[in-house]
CSV table of N, CA and C in Angstrom, one decimal:
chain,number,residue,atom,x,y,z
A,12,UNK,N,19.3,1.6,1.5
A,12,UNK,CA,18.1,1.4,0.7
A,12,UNK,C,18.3,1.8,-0.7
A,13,UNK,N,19.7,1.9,-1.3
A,13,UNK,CA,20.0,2.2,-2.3
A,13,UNK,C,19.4,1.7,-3.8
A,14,UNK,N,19.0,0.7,-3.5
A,14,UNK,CA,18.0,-0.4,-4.7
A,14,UNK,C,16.7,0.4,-4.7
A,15,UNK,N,16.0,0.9,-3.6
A,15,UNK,CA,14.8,1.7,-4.0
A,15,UNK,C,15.2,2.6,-4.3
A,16,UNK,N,16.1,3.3,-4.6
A,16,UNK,CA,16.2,4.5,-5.0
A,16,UNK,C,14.9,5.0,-6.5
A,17,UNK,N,14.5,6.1,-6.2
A,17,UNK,CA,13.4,6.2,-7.6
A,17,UNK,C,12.7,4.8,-7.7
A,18,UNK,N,12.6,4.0,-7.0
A,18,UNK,CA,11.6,2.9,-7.4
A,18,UNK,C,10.4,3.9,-6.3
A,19,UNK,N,8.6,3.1,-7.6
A,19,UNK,CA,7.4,3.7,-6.8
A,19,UNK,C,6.8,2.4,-6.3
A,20,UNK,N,6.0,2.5,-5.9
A,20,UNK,CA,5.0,1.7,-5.3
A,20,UNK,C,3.6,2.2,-5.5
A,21,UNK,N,2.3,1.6,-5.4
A,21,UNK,CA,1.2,2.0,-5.1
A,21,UNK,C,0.6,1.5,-4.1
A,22,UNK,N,0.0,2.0,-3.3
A,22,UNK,CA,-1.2,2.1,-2.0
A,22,UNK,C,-2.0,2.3,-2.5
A,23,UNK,N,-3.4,1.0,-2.2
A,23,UNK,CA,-4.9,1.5,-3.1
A,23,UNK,C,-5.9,1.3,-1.6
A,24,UNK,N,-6.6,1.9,-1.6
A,24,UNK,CA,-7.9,1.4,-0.7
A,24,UNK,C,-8.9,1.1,-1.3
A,25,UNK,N,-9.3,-0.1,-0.8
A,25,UNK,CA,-10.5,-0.9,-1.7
A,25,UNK,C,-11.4,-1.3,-0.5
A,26,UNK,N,-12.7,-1.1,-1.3
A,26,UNK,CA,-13.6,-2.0,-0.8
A,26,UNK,C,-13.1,-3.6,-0.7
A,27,UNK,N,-13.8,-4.4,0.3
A,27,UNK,CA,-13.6,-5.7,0.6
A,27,UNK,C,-14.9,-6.6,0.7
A,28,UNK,N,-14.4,-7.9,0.3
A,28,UNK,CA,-15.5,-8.4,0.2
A,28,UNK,C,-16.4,-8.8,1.6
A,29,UNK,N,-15.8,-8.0,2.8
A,29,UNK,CA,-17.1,-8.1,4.0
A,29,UNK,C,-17.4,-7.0,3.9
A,30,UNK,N,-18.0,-6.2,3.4
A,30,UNK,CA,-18.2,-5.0,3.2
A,30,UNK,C,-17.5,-3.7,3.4
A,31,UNK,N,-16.1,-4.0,4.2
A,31,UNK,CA,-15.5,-2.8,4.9
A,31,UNK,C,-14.2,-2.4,3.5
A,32,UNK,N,-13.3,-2.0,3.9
A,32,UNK,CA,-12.2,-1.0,3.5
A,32,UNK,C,-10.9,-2.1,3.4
A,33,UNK,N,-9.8,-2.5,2.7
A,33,UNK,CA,-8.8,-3.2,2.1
A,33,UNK,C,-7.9,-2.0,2.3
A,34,UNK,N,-6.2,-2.6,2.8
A,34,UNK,CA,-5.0,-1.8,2.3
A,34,UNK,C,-4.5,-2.6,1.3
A,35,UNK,N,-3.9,-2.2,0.2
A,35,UNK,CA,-3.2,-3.1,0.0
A,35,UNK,C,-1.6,-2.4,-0.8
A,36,UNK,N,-1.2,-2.9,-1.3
A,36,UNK,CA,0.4,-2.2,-1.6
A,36,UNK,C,0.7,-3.4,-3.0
A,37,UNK,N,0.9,-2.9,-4.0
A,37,UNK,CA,1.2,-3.0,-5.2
A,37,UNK,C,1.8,-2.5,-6.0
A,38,UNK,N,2.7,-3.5,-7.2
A,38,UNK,CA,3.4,-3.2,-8.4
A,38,UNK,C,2.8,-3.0,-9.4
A,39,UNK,N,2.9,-2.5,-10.5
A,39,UNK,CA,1.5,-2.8,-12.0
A,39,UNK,C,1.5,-4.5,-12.1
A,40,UNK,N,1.6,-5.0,-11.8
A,40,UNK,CA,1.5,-6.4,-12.2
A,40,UNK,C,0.8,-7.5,-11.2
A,41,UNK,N,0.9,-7.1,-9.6
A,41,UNK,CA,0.7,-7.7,-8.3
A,41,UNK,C,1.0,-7.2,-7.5
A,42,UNK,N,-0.3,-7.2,-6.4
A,42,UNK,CA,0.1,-6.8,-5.1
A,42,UNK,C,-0.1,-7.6,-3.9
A,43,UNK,N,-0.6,-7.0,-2.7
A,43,UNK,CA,-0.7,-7.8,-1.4
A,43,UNK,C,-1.2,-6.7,-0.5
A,44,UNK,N,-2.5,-7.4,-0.1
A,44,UNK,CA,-3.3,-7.3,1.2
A,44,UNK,C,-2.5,-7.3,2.8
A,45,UNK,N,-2.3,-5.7,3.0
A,45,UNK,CA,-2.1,-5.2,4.3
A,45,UNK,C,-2.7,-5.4,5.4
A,46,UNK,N,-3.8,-4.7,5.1
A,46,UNK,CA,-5.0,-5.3,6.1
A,46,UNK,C,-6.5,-5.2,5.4
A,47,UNK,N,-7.4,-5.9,6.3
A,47,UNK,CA,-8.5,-5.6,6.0
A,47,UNK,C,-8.6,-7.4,5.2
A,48,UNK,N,-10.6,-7.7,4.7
A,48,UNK,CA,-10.5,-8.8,4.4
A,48,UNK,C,-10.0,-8.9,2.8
A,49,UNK,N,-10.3,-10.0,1.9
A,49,UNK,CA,-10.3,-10.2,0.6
A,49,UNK,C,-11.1,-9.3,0.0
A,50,UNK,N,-10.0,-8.7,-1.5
A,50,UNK,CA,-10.6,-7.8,-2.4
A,50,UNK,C,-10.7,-8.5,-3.9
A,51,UNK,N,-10.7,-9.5,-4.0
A,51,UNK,CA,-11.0,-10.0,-4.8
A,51,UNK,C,-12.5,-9.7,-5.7
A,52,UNK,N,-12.6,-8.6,-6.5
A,52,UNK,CA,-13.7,-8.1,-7.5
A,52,UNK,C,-14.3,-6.9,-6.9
A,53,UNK,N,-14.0,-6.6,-5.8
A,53,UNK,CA,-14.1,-5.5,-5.4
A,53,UNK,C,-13.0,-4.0,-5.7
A,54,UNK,N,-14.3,-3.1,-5.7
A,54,UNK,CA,-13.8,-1.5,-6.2
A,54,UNK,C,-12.5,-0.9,-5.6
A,55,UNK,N,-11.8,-0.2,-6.2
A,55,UNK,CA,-10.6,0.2,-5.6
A,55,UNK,C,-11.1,1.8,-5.5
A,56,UNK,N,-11.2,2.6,-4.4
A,56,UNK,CA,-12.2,3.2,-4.1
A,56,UNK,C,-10.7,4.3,-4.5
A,57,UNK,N,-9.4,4.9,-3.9
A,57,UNK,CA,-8.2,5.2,-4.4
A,57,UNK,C,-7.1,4.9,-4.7
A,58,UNK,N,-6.3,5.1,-5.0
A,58,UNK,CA,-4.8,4.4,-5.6
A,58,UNK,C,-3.6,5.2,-5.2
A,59,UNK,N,-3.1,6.0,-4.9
A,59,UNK,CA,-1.7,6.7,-4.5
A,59,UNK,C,-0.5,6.1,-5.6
A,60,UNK,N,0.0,6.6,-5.9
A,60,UNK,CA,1.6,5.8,-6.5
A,60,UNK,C,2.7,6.7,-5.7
A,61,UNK,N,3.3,5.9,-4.9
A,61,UNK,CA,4.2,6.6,-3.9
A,61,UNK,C,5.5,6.4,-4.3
A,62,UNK,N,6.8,7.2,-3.6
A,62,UNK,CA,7.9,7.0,-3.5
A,62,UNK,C,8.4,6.1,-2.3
A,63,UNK,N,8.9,4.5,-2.8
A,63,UNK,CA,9.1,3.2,-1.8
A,63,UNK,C,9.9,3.9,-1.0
A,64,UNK,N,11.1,4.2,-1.0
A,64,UNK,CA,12.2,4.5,-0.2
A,64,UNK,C,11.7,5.5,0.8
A,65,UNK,N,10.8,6.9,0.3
A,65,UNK,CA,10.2,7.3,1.6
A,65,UNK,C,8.9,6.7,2.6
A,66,UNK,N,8.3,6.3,1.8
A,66,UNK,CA,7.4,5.6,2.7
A,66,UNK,C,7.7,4.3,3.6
A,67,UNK,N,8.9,4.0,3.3
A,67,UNK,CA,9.7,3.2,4.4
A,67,UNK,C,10.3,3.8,5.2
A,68,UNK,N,11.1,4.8,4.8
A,68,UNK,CA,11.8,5.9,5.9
A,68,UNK,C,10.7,6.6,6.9
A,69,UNK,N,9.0,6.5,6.7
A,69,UNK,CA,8.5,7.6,7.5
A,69,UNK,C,7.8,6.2,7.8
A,70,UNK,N,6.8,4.9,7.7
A,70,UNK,CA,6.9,3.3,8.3
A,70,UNK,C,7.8,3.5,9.4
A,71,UNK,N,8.9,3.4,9.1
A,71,UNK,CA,9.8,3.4,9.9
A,71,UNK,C,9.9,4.5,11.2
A,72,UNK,N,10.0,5.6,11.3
A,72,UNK,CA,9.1,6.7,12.0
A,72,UNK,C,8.2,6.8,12.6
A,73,UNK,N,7.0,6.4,12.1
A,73,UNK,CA,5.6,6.4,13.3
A,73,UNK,C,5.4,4.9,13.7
A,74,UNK,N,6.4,4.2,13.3
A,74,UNK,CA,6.0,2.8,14.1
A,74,UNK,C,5.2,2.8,15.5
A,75,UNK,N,4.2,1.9,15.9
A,75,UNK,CA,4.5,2.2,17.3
A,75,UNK,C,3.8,0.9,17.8
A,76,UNK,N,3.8,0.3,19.4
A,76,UNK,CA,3.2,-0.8,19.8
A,76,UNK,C,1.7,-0.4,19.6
């Protein structure tokens, strides 16, 4: 994973437009809906800016069926 090295990411949780809670995972420029419905104009309730490389290494870790 040498290309993420020091690259970040952000994790935001948003409101959705059926009323419930959005994951979504983004660059400053564009992101993408993890789970949850469409957040299109809805509030981003927090934001995280994470380190990619670990948050894949510990993804990777609690995986589970």
């Amino acid at each position: 994973m040498g290309k993420l090295t020091g690259k970040k990411v952000h994790v935001e949780i948003s409101h959705n437009q059926e009323g419930g809670l959005s994951l979504c995972v983004s660059d400053n420029d564009t992101g993408y809906r993890v789970q949850g419905a469409k957040v299109g104009g809805c509030e981003t309730l927090k934001r995280f800016t994470v380190d990619a490389e670990k948050l894949i290494e510990l993804i990777k870790e609690y995986a589970h069926d």
